Amino acid sequence: MMKKLRMVTALLLCMMLVGCNNEFAKTQYDAENLIVKEEDRYTKNMSVLNHTGTGLTLTVGDFDGRETIWTENYSEAQVVEMDIRFTIRGGKAKLIHIDSEDQIHTMIECTAESGVSKMTTFSVPVTKGRNRWKVVGYECKDIDLEIAIK
């Protein structure tokens, strides 16, 4: 009986340590050394990401962390025109561009009070090679993102 009690106690302790704490997302929100990494780290609920030939739409109920949503290889450096709409109902989020030299550029940062609620054109200087776009956020509620590349 005592052995079972110890096992149950140990199991409960482990579950409490793992838990549902997404504090990592808040502490890593501005950590460029982590954002630039290839691997993503996130938790999300009710997520739909649809890629089209020239863009994407993303809706997420709850989100914490960093997730790559688009990767594109360019044969030369150029400026790419993108129409973007990006809003959230709660929390804080940003759309990040990472160029082929791992330089990070924040394109849009939004809260429930700020964001880009209408399609707005952005000129994005991309470098030759692999360019990535990530969503980074914490305590996000109802993310609504649309990107159309011209």
PDB file of N, CA, C and O in Angstrom, residues 2-76:
ATOM      1  N   MET A   2       1.913   1.290   0.822  1.00  0.00           N
ATOM      2  CA  MET A   2       2.801   2.448   0.905  1.00  0.00           C
ATOM      3  C   MET A   2       3.525   2.677  -0.424  1.00  0.00           C
ATOM      4  O   MET A   2       3.725   3.811  -0.832  1.00  0.00           O
ATOM      5  N   LYS A   3       3.882   1.573  -1.094  1.00  0.00           N
ATOM      6  CA  LYS A   3       4.559   1.667  -2.385  1.00  0.00           C
ATOM      7  C   LYS A   3       3.644   2.315  -3.427  1.00  0.00           C
ATOM      8  O   LYS A   3       4.067   3.183  -4.194  1.00  0.00           O
ATOM      9  N   LYS A   4       2.370   1.924  -3.432  1.00  0.00           N
ATOM     10  CA  LYS A   4       1.403   2.518  -4.355  1.00  0.00           C
ATOM     11  C   LYS A   4       1.207   4.000  -4.059  1.00  0.00           C
ATOM     12  O   LYS A   4       1.115   4.815  -4.970  1.00  0.00           O
ATOM     13  N   LEU A   5       1.173   4.358  -2.795  1.00  0.00           N
ATOM     14  CA  LEU A   5       0.997   5.753  -2.403  1.00  0.00           C
ATOM     15  C   LEU A   5       2.170   6.603  -2.881  1.00  0.00           C
ATOM     16  O   LEU A   5       1.987   7.708  -3.391  1.00  0.00           O
ATOM     17  N   ARG A   6       3.385   6.059  -2.743  1.00  0.00           N
ATOM     18  CA  ARG A   6       4.575   6.779  -3.232  1.00  0.00           C
ATOM     19  C   ARG A   6       4.524   6.953  -4.747  1.00  0.00           C
ATOM     20  O   ARG A   6       4.868   8.000  -5.272  1.00  0.00           O
ATOM     21  N   MET A   7       4.101   5.909  -5.451  1.00  0.00           N
ATOM     22  CA  MET A   7       4.021   5.981  -6.915  1.00  0.00           C
ATOM     23  C   MET A   7       2.989   7.019  -7.344  1.00  0.00           C
ATOM     24  O   MET A   7       3.250   7.820  -8.252  1.00  0.00           O
ATOM     25  N   VAL A   8       1.843   7.019  -6.703  1.00  0.00           N
ATOM     26  CA  VAL A   8       0.802   7.991  -7.030  1.00  0.00           C
ATOM     27  C   VAL A   8       1.284   9.407  -6.717  1.00  0.00           C
ATOM     28  O   VAL A   8       1.088  10.334  -7.509  1.00  0.00           O
ATOM     29  N   THR A   9       1.943   9.590  -5.588  1.00  0.00           N
ATOM     30  CA  THR A   9       2.474  10.906  -5.214  1.00  0.00           C
ATOM     31  C   THR A   9       3.511  11.374  -6.226  1.00  0.00           C
ATOM     32  O   THR A   9       3.504  12.525  -6.650  1.00  0.00           O
ATOM     33  N   ALA A  10       4.403  10.470  -6.614  1.00  0.00           N
ATOM     34  CA  ALA A  10       5.420  10.826  -7.611  1.00  0.00           C
ATOM     35  C   ALA A  10       4.772  11.189  -8.943  1.00  0.00           C
ATOM     36  O   ALA A  10       5.177  12.158  -9.606  1.00  0.00           O
ATOM     37  N   LEU A  11       3.773  10.442  -9.342  1.00  0.00           N
ATOM     38  CA  LEU A  11       3.073  10.719 -10.592  1.00  0.00           C
ATOM     39  C   LEU A  11       2.377  12.079 -10.543  1.00  0.00           C
ATOM     40  O   LEU A  11       2.456  12.862 -11.491  1.00  0.00           O
ATOM     41  N   LEU A  12       1.722  12.371  -9.449  1.00  0.00           N
ATOM     42  CA  LEU A  12       1.056  13.675  -9.299  1.00  0.00           C
ATOM     43  C   LEU A  12       2.061  14.816  -9.319  1.00  0.00           C
ATOM     44  O   LEU A  12       1.813  15.866  -9.917  1.00  0.00           O
ATOM     45  N   LEU A  13       3.205  14.631  -8.681  1.00  0.00           N
ATOM     46  CA  LEU A  13       4.246  15.655  -8.672  1.00  0.00           C
ATOM     47  C   LEU A  13       4.745  15.916 -10.094  1.00  0.00           C
ATOM     48  O   LEU A  13       4.899  17.065 -10.508  1.00  0.00           O
ATOM     49  N   CYS A  14       4.967  14.850 -10.848  1.00  0.00           N
ATOM     50  CA  CYS A  14       5.406  15.006 -12.242  1.00  0.00           C
ATOM     51  C   CYS A  14       4.360  15.742 -13.066  1.00  0.00           C
ATOM     52  O   CYS A  14       4.690  16.616 -13.862  1.00  0.00           O
ATOM     53  N   MET A  15       3.102  15.409 -12.874  1.00  0.00           N
ATOM     54  CA  MET A  15       2.037  16.069 -13.625  1.00  0.00           C
ATOM     55  C   MET A  15       1.960  17.553 -13.271  1.00  0.00           C
ATOM     56  O   MET A  15       1.716  18.389 -14.134  1.00  0.00           O
ATOM     57  N   MET A  16       2.193  17.872 -12.014  1.00  0.00           N
ATOM     58  CA  MET A  16       2.164  19.280 -11.611  1.00  0.00           C
ATOM     59  C   MET A  16       3.323  20.049 -12.233  1.00  0.00           C
ATOM     60  O   MET A  16       3.179  21.197 -12.632  1.00  0.00           O
ATOM     61  N   LEU A  17       4.483  19.417 -12.341  1.00  0.00           N
ATOM     62  CA  LEU A  17       5.636  20.079 -12.925  1.00  0.00           C
ATOM     63  C   LEU A  17       5.453  20.307 -14.415  1.00  0.00           C
ATOM     64  O   LEU A  17       5.842  21.335 -14.958  1.00  0.00           O
ATOM     65  N   VAL A  18       4.879  19.333 -15.112  1.00  0.00           N
ATOM     66  CA  VAL A  18       4.634  19.470 -16.542  1.00  0.00           C
ATOM     67  C   VAL A  18       3.472  20.418 -16.758  1.00  0.00           C
ATOM     68  O   VAL A  18       3.573  21.410 -17.457  1.00  0.00           O
ATOM     69  N   GLY A  19       2.339  20.108 -16.173  1.00  0.00           N
ATOM     70  CA  GLY A  19       1.162  20.970 -16.160  1.00  0.00           C
ATOM     71  C   GLY A  19       0.810  21.600 -17.479  1.00  0.00           C
ATOM     72  O   GLY A  19       1.230  21.185 -18.540  1.00  0.00           O
ATOM     73  N   CYS A  20       0.003  22.627 -17.392  1.00  0.00           N
ATOM     74  CA  CYS A  20      -0.455  23.355 -18.568  1.00  0.00           C
ATOM     75  C   CYS A  20       0.121  24.755 -18.597  1.00  0.00           C
ATOM     76  O   CYS A  20      -0.431  25.644 -19.234  1.00  0.00           O
ATOM     77  N   ASN A  21       1.212  24.980 -17.924  1.00  0.00           N
ATOM     78  CA  ASN A  21       1.792  26.308 -17.830  1.00  0.00           C
ATOM     79  C   ASN A  21       2.454  26.691 -19.147  1.00  0.00           C
ATOM     80  O   ASN A  21       3.373  26.021 -19.597  1.00  0.00           O
ATOM     81  N   ASN A  22       2.004  27.752 -19.750  1.00  0.00           N
ATOM     82  CA  ASN A  22       2.581  28.230 -21.004  1.00  0.00           C
ATOM     83  C   ASN A  22       3.394  29.489 -20.778  1.00  0.00           C
ATOM     84  O   ASN A  22       3.529  30.315 -21.662  1.00  0.00           O
ATOM     85  N   GLU A  23       3.926  29.628 -19.582  1.00  0.00           N
ATOM     86  CA  GLU A  23       4.766  30.786 -19.253  1.00  0.00           C
ATOM     87  C   GLU A  23       5.975  30.861 -20.176  1.00  0.00           C
ATOM     88  O   GLU A  23       6.519  31.931 -20.408  1.00  0.00           O
ATOM     89  N   PHE A  24       6.399  29.721 -20.737  1.00  0.00           N
ATOM     90  CA  PHE A  24       7.530  29.715 -21.656  1.00  0.00           C
ATOM     91  C   PHE A  24       7.315  30.701 -22.800  1.00  0.00           C
ATOM     92  O   PHE A  24       8.237  31.382 -23.236  1.00  0.00           O
ATOM     93  N   ALA A  25       6.095  30.786 -23.290  1.00  0.00           N
ATOM     94  CA  ALA A  25       5.814  31.645 -24.442  1.00  0.00           C
ATOM     95  C   ALA A  25       6.024  33.114 -24.098  1.00  0.00           C
ATOM     96  O   ALA A  25       6.556  33.878 -24.905  1.00  0.00           O
ATOM     97  N   LYS A  26       5.617  33.519 -22.915  1.00  0.00           N
ATOM     98  CA  LYS A  26       5.782  34.909 -22.495  1.00  0.00           C
ATOM     99  C   LYS A  26       7.253  35.242 -22.299  1.00  0.00           C
ATOM    100  O   LYS A  26       7.720  36.296 -22.733  1.00  0.00           O
ATOM    101  N   THR A  27       8.004  34.344 -21.679  1.00  0.00           N
ATOM    102  CA  THR A  27       9.421  34.620 -21.430  1.00  0.00           C
ATOM    103  C   THR A  27      10.253  34.540 -22.706  1.00  0.00           C
ATOM    104  O   THR A  27      11.327  35.124 -22.772  1.00  0.00           O
ATOM    105  N   GLN A  28       9.763  33.824 -23.720  1.00  0.00           N
ATOM    106  CA  GLN A  28      10.527  33.679 -24.959  1.00  0.00           C
ATOM    107  C   GLN A  28      10.030  34.589 -26.083  1.00  0.00           C
ATOM    108  O   GLN A  28      10.550  34.550 -27.189  1.00  0.00           O
ATOM    109  N   TYR A  29       9.054  35.423 -25.797  1.00  0.00           N
ATOM    110  CA  TYR A  29       8.436  36.267 -26.817  1.00  0.00           C
ATOM    111  C   TYR A  29       9.459  37.148 -27.547  1.00  0.00           C
ATOM    112  O   TYR A  29       9.363  37.362 -28.747  1.00  0.00           O
ATOM    113  N   ASP A  30      10.425  37.666 -26.833  1.00  0.00           N
ATOM    114  CA  ASP A  30      11.442  38.537 -27.437  1.00  0.00           C
ATOM    115  C   ASP A  30      12.811  37.870 -27.538  1.00  0.00           C
ATOM    116  O   ASP A  30      13.796  38.541 -27.803  1.00  0.00           O
ATOM    117  N   ALA A  31      12.881  36.557 -27.329  1.00  0.00           N
ATOM    118  CA  ALA A  31      14.152  35.831 -27.352  1.00  0.00           C
ATOM    119  C   ALA A  31      14.521  35.483 -28.795  1.00  0.00           C
ATOM    120  O   ALA A  31      14.176  34.407 -29.291  1.00  0.00           O
ATOM    121  N   GLU A  32      15.226  36.389 -29.461  1.00  0.00           N
ATOM    122  CA  GLU A  32      15.556  36.187 -30.874  1.00  0.00           C
ATOM    123  C   GLU A  32      16.348  34.913 -31.106  1.00  0.00           C
ATOM    124  O   GLU A  32      16.174  34.262 -32.134  1.00  0.00           O
ATOM    125  N   ASN A  33      17.205  34.532 -30.159  1.00  0.00           N
ATOM    126  CA  ASN A  33      17.992  33.306 -30.323  1.00  0.00           C
ATOM    127  C   ASN A  33      17.108  32.065 -30.384  1.00  0.00           C
ATOM    128  O   ASN A  33      17.488  31.064 -30.990  1.00  0.00           O
ATOM    129  N   LEU A  34      15.924  32.114 -29.795  1.00  0.00           N
ATOM    130  CA  LEU A  34      14.988  30.993 -29.866  1.00  0.00           C
ATOM    131  C   LEU A  34      14.035  31.128 -31.053  1.00  0.00           C
ATOM    132  O   LEU A  34      13.719  30.134 -31.708  1.00  0.00           O
ATOM    133  N   ILE A  35      13.605  32.342 -31.330  1.00  0.00           N
ATOM    134  CA  ILE A  35      12.684  32.570 -32.454  1.00  0.00           C
ATOM    135  C   ILE A  35      13.321  32.145 -33.772  1.00  0.00           C
ATOM    136  O   ILE A  35      12.669  31.578 -34.636  1.00  0.00           O
ATOM    137  N   VAL A  36      14.602  32.394 -33.931  1.00  0.00           N
ATOM    138  CA  VAL A  36      15.292  32.108 -35.190  1.00  0.00           C
ATOM    139  C   VAL A  36      15.497  30.606 -35.415  1.00  0.00           C
ATOM    140  O   VAL A  36      15.711  30.172 -36.554  1.00  0.00           O
ATOM    141  N   LYS A  37      15.390  29.795 -34.382  1.00  0.00           N
ATOM    142  CA  LYS A  37      15.616  28.356 -34.521  1.00  0.00           C
ATOM    143  C   LYS A  37      14.647  27.725 -35.520  1.00  0.00           C
ATOM    144  O   LYS A  37      13.528  28.177 -35.689  1.00  0.00           O
ATOM    145  N   GLU A  38      15.111  26.649 -36.132  1.00  0.00           N
ATOM    146  CA  GLU A  38      14.279  25.898 -37.078  1.00  0.00           C
ATOM    147  C   GLU A  38      13.084  25.265 -36.381  1.00  0.00           C
ATOM    148  O   GLU A  38      11.978  25.272 -36.912  1.00  0.00           O
ATOM    149  N   GLU A  39      13.322  24.709 -35.208  1.00  0.00           N
ATOM    150  CA  GLU A  39      12.232  24.030 -34.517  1.00  0.00           C
ATOM    151  C   GLU A  39      11.295  25.047 -33.882  1.00  0.00           C
ATOM    152  O   GLU A  39      11.707  26.119 -33.452  1.00  0.00           O
ATOM    153  N   ASP A  40      10.037  24.683 -33.866  1.00  0.00           N
ATOM    154  CA  ASP A  40       9.004  25.527 -33.274  1.00  0.00           C
ATOM    155  C   ASP A  40       8.620  24.948 -31.924  1.00  0.00           C
ATOM    156  O   ASP A  40       8.818  23.760 -31.655  1.00  0.00           O
ATOM    157  N   ARG A  41       8.050  25.795 -31.092  1.00  0.00           N
ATOM    158  CA  ARG A  41       7.523  25.343 -29.804  1.00  0.00           C
ATOM    159  C   ARG A  41       6.239  26.115 -29.555  1.00  0.00           C
ATOM    160  O   ARG A  41       6.262  27.348 -29.478  1.00  0.00           O
ATOM    161  N   TYR A  42       5.145  25.382 -29.460  1.00  0.00           N
ATOM    162  CA  TYR A  42       3.864  26.052 -29.270  1.00  0.00           C
ATOM    163  C   TYR A  42       2.831  25.108 -28.707  1.00  0.00           C
ATOM    164  O   TYR A  42       2.978  23.892 -28.764  1.00  0.00           O
ATOM    165  N   THR A  43       1.795  25.699 -28.148  1.00  0.00           N
ATOM    166  CA  THR A  43       0.566  24.989 -27.819  1.00  0.00           C
ATOM    167  C   THR A  43      -0.550  25.775 -28.478  1.00  0.00           C
ATOM    168  O   THR A  43      -0.509  27.006 -28.534  1.00  0.00           O
ATOM    169  N   LYS A  44      -1.523  25.057 -29.009  1.00  0.00           N
ATOM    170  CA  LYS A  44      -2.638  25.751 -29.649  1.00  0.00           C
ATOM    171  C   LYS A  44      -3.876  24.881 -29.588  1.00  0.00           C
ATOM    172  O   LYS A  44      -3.796  23.670 -29.400  1.00  0.00           O
ATOM    173  N   ASN A  45      -4.997  25.539 -29.781  1.00  0.00           N
ATOM    174  CA  ASN A  45      -6.290  24.886 -29.713  1.00  0.00           C
ATOM    175  C   ASN A  45      -7.153  25.440 -30.833  1.00  0.00           C
ATOM    176  O   ASN A  45      -7.123  26.637 -31.098  1.00  0.00           O
ATOM    177  N   MET A  46      -7.907  24.569 -31.478  1.00  0.00           N
ATOM    178  CA  MET A  46      -8.818  24.955 -32.562  1.00  0.00           C
ATOM    179  C   MET A  46      -8.080  25.751 -33.642  1.00  0.00           C
ATOM    180  O   MET A  46      -8.361  26.918 -33.886  1.00  0.00           O
ATOM    181  N   SER A  47      -7.158  25.102 -34.314  1.00  0.00           N
ATOM    182  CA  SER A  47      -6.315  25.765 -35.305  1.00  0.00           C
ATOM    183  C   SER A  47      -6.596  25.241 -36.705  1.00  0.00           C
ATOM    184  O   SER A  47      -6.716  24.037 -36.913  1.00  0.00           O
ATOM    185  N   VAL A  48      -6.683  26.173 -37.659  1.00  0.00           N
ATOM    186  CA  VAL A  48      -6.825  25.816 -39.066  1.00  0.00           C
ATOM    187  C   VAL A  48      -5.863  26.687 -39.861  1.00  0.00           C
ATOM    188  O   VAL A  48      -5.952  27.920 -39.839  1.00  0.00           O
ATOM    189  N   LEU A  49      -4.919  26.047 -40.560  1.00  0.00           N
ATOM    190  CA  LEU A  49      -3.959  26.734 -41.420  1.00  0.00           C
ATOM    191  C   LEU A  49      -4.173  26.231 -42.837  1.00  0.00           C
ATOM    192  O   LEU A  49      -4.067  25.035 -43.102  1.00  0.00           O
ATOM    193  N   ASN A  50      -4.523  27.146 -43.741  1.00  0.00           N
ATOM    194  CA  ASN A  50      -4.751  26.795 -45.142  1.00  0.00           C
ATOM    195  C   ASN A  50      -3.755  27.543 -46.013  1.00  0.00           C
ATOM    196  O   ASN A  50      -3.710  28.778 -45.998  1.00  0.00           O
ATOM    197  N   HIS A  51      -2.956  26.784 -46.759  1.00  0.00           N
ATOM    198  CA  HIS A  51      -2.028  27.375 -47.716  1.00  0.00           C
ATOM    199  C   HIS A  51      -2.680  27.379 -49.094  1.00  0.00           C
ATOM    200  O   HIS A  51      -3.283  26.394 -49.503  1.00  0.00           O
ATOM    201  N   THR A  52      -2.549  28.505 -49.775  1.00  0.00           N
ATOM    202  CA  THR A  52      -2.955  28.587 -51.171  1.00  0.00           C
ATOM    203  C   THR A  52      -1.679  28.745 -51.976  1.00  0.00           C
ATOM    204  O   THR A  52      -0.595  28.829 -51.407  1.00  0.00           O
ATOM    205  N   GLY A  53      -1.769  28.815 -53.258  1.00  0.00           N
ATOM    206  CA  GLY A  53      -0.572  29.004 -54.074  1.00  0.00           C
ATOM    207  C   GLY A  53       0.102  30.344 -53.821  1.00  0.00           C
ATOM    208  O   GLY A  53       1.308  30.487 -53.998  1.00  0.00           O
ATOM    209  N   THR A  54      -0.668  31.320 -53.379  1.00  0.00           N
ATOM    210  CA  THR A  54      -0.114  32.671 -53.220  1.00  0.00           C
ATOM    211  C   THR A  54      -0.351  33.265 -51.836  1.00  0.00           C
ATOM    212  O   THR A  54      -0.339  34.476 -51.674  1.00  0.00           O
ATOM    213  N   GLY A  55      -0.540  32.427 -50.836  1.00  0.00           N
ATOM    214  CA  GLY A  55      -0.735  32.966 -49.499  1.00  0.00           C
ATOM    215  C   GLY A  55      -1.266  31.934 -48.534  1.00  0.00           C
ATOM    216  O   GLY A  55      -1.136  30.728 -48.751  1.00  0.00           O
ATOM    217  N   LEU A  56      -1.883  32.440 -47.459  1.00  0.00           N
ATOM    218  CA  LEU A  56      -2.403  31.542 -46.437  1.00  0.00           C
ATOM    219  C   LEU A  56      -3.441  32.241 -45.580  1.00  0.00           C
ATOM    220  O   LEU A  56      -3.529  33.470 -45.562  1.00  0.00           O
ATOM    221  N   THR A  57      -4.214  31.421 -44.880  1.00  0.00           N
ATOM    222  CA  THR A  57      -5.089  31.909 -43.823  1.00  0.00           C
ATOM    223  C   THR A  57      -4.822  31.047 -42.603  1.00  0.00           C
ATOM    224  O   THR A  57      -4.563  29.841 -42.715  1.00  0.00           O
ATOM    225  N   LEU A  58      -4.869  31.688 -41.434  1.00  0.00           N
ATOM    226  CA  LEU A  58      -4.656  30.994 -40.177  1.00  0.00           C
ATOM    227  C   LEU A  58      -5.666  31.501 -39.166  1.00  0.00           C
ATOM    228  O   LEU A  58      -5.790  32.709 -38.970  1.00  0.00           O
ATOM    229  N   THR A  59      -6.397  30.582 -38.567  1.00  0.00           N
ATOM    230  CA  THR A  59      -7.266  30.917 -37.444  1.00  0.00           C
ATOM    231  C   THR A  59      -6.926  29.969 -36.307  1.00  0.00           C
ATOM    232  O   THR A  59      -6.745  28.763 -36.529  1.00  0.00           O
ATOM    233  N   VAL A  60      -6.809  30.534 -35.100  1.00  0.00           N
ATOM    234  CA  VAL A  60      -6.465  29.742 -33.928  1.00  0.00           C
ATOM    235  C   VAL A  60      -7.289  30.246 -32.751  1.00  0.00           C
ATOM    236  O   VAL A  60      -7.374  31.462 -32.528  1.00  0.00           O
ATOM    237  N   GLY A  61      -7.876  29.322 -32.006  1.00  0.00           N
ATOM    238  CA  GLY A  61      -8.644  29.699 -30.821  1.00  0.00           C
ATOM    239  C   GLY A  61      -7.752  30.169 -29.694  1.00  0.00           C
ATOM    240  O   GLY A  61      -7.933  31.248 -29.138  1.00  0.00           O
ATOM    241  N   ASP A  62      -6.747  29.364 -29.317  1.00  0.00           N
ATOM    242  CA  ASP A  62      -5.790  29.693 -28.266  1.00  0.00           C
ATOM    243  C   ASP A  62      -4.399  29.359 -28.773  1.00  0.00           C
ATOM    244  O   ASP A  62      -4.197  28.311 -29.397  1.00  0.00           O
ATOM    245  N   PHE A  63      -3.419  30.230 -28.460  1.00  0.00           N
ATOM    246  CA  PHE A  63      -2.062  30.015 -28.958  1.00  0.00           C
ATOM    247  C   PHE A  63      -1.045  30.576 -27.984  1.00  0.00           C
ATOM    248  O   PHE A  63      -1.211  31.673 -27.457  1.00  0.00           O
ATOM    249  N   ASP A  64       0.028  29.805 -27.779  1.00  0.00           N
ATOM    250  CA  ASP A  64       1.205  30.230 -27.022  1.00  0.00           C
ATOM    251  C   ASP A  64       2.421  29.657 -27.714  1.00  0.00           C
ATOM    252  O   ASP A  64       2.453  28.456 -28.015  1.00  0.00           O
ATOM    253  N   GLY A  65       3.436  30.469 -27.987  1.00  0.00           N
ATOM    254  CA  GLY A  65       4.689  29.963 -28.528  1.00  0.00           C
ATOM    255  C   GLY A  65       5.095  30.596 -29.831  1.00  0.00           C
ATOM    256  O   GLY A  65       4.817  31.762 -30.096  1.00  0.00           O
ATOM    257  N   ARG A  66       5.767  29.782 -30.654  1.00  0.00           N
ATOM    258  CA  ARG A  66       6.268  30.246 -31.951  1.00  0.00           C
ATOM    259  C   ARG A  66       6.092  29.125 -32.971  1.00  0.00           C
ATOM    260  O   ARG A  66       6.451  27.980 -32.719  1.00  0.00           O
ATOM    261  N   GLU A  67       5.509  29.482 -34.128  1.00  0.00           N
ATOM    262  CA  GLU A  67       5.227  28.489 -35.159  1.00  0.00           C
ATOM    263  C   GLU A  67       5.543  29.057 -36.536  1.00  0.00           C
ATOM    264  O   GLU A  67       5.107  30.147 -36.888  1.00  0.00           O
ATOM    265  N   THR A  68       6.286  28.280 -37.333  1.00  0.00           N
ATOM    266  CA  THR A  68       6.572  28.644 -38.720  1.00  0.00           C
ATOM    267  C   THR A  68       5.311  28.397 -39.539  1.00  0.00           C
ATOM    268  O   THR A  68       4.763  27.303 -39.531  1.00  0.00           O
ATOM    269  N   ILE A  69       4.870  29.432 -40.264  1.00  0.00           N
ATOM    270  CA  ILE A  69       3.648  29.289 -41.058  1.00  0.00           C
ATOM    271  C   ILE A  69       3.920  29.341 -42.558  1.00  0.00           C
ATOM    272  O   ILE A  69       3.068  28.952 -43.346  1.00  0.00           O
ATOM    273  N   TRP A  70       5.099  29.836 -42.954  1.00  0.00           N
ATOM    274  CA  TRP A  70       5.394  29.941 -44.382  1.00  0.00           C
ATOM    275  C   TRP A  70       6.903  29.898 -44.571  1.00  0.00           C
ATOM    276  O   TRP A  70       7.648  30.529 -43.822  1.00  0.00           O
ATOM    277  N   THR A  71       7.350  29.155 -45.574  1.00  0.00           N
ATOM    278  CA  THR A  71       8.756  29.101 -45.956  1.00  0.00           C
ATOM    279  C   THR A  71       8.827  29.235 -47.466  1.00  0.00           C
ATOM    280  O   THR A  71       8.048  28.607 -48.190  1.00  0.00           O
ATOM    281  N   GLU A  72       9.756  30.057 -47.929  1.00  0.00           N
ATOM    282  CA  GLU A  72       9.886  30.280 -49.373  1.00  0.00           C
ATOM    283  C   GLU A  72      11.367  30.447 -49.720  1.00  0.00           C
ATOM    284  O   GLU A  72      12.103  31.129 -49.003  1.00  0.00           O
ATOM    285  N   ASN A  73      11.789  29.800 -50.813  1.00  0.00           N
ATOM    286  CA  ASN A  73      13.151  29.965 -51.324  1.00  0.00           C
ATOM    287  C   ASN A  73      13.123  30.949 -52.490  1.00  0.00           C
ATOM    288  O   ASN A  73      12.309  30.797 -53.405  1.00  0.00           O
ATOM    289  N   TYR A  74      14.006  31.932 -52.450  1.00  0.00           N
ATOM    290  CA  TYR A  74      14.086  32.946 -53.507  1.00  0.00           C
ATOM    291  C   TYR A  74      15.432  32.818 -54.212  1.00  0.00           C
ATOM    292  O   TYR A  74      16.463  32.635 -53.565  1.00  0.00           O
ATOM    293  N   SER A  75      15.415  32.928 -55.541  1.00  0.00           N
ATOM    294  CA  SER A  75      16.642  32.798 -56.326  1.00  0.00           C
ATOM    295  C   SER A  75      17.494  34.051 -56.289  1.00  0.00           C
ATOM    296  O   SER A  75      18.670  34.014 -56.640  1.00  0.00           O
ATOM    297  N   GLU A  76      16.888  35.157 -55.848  1.00  0.00           N
ATOM    298  CA  GLU A  76      17.641  36.412 -55.714  1.00  0.00           C
ATOM    299  C   GLU A  76      16.967  37.302 -54.673  1.00  0.00           C
ATOM    300  O   GLU A  76      15.786  37.135 -54.369  1.00  0.00           O
TER     301      GLU A  76
END
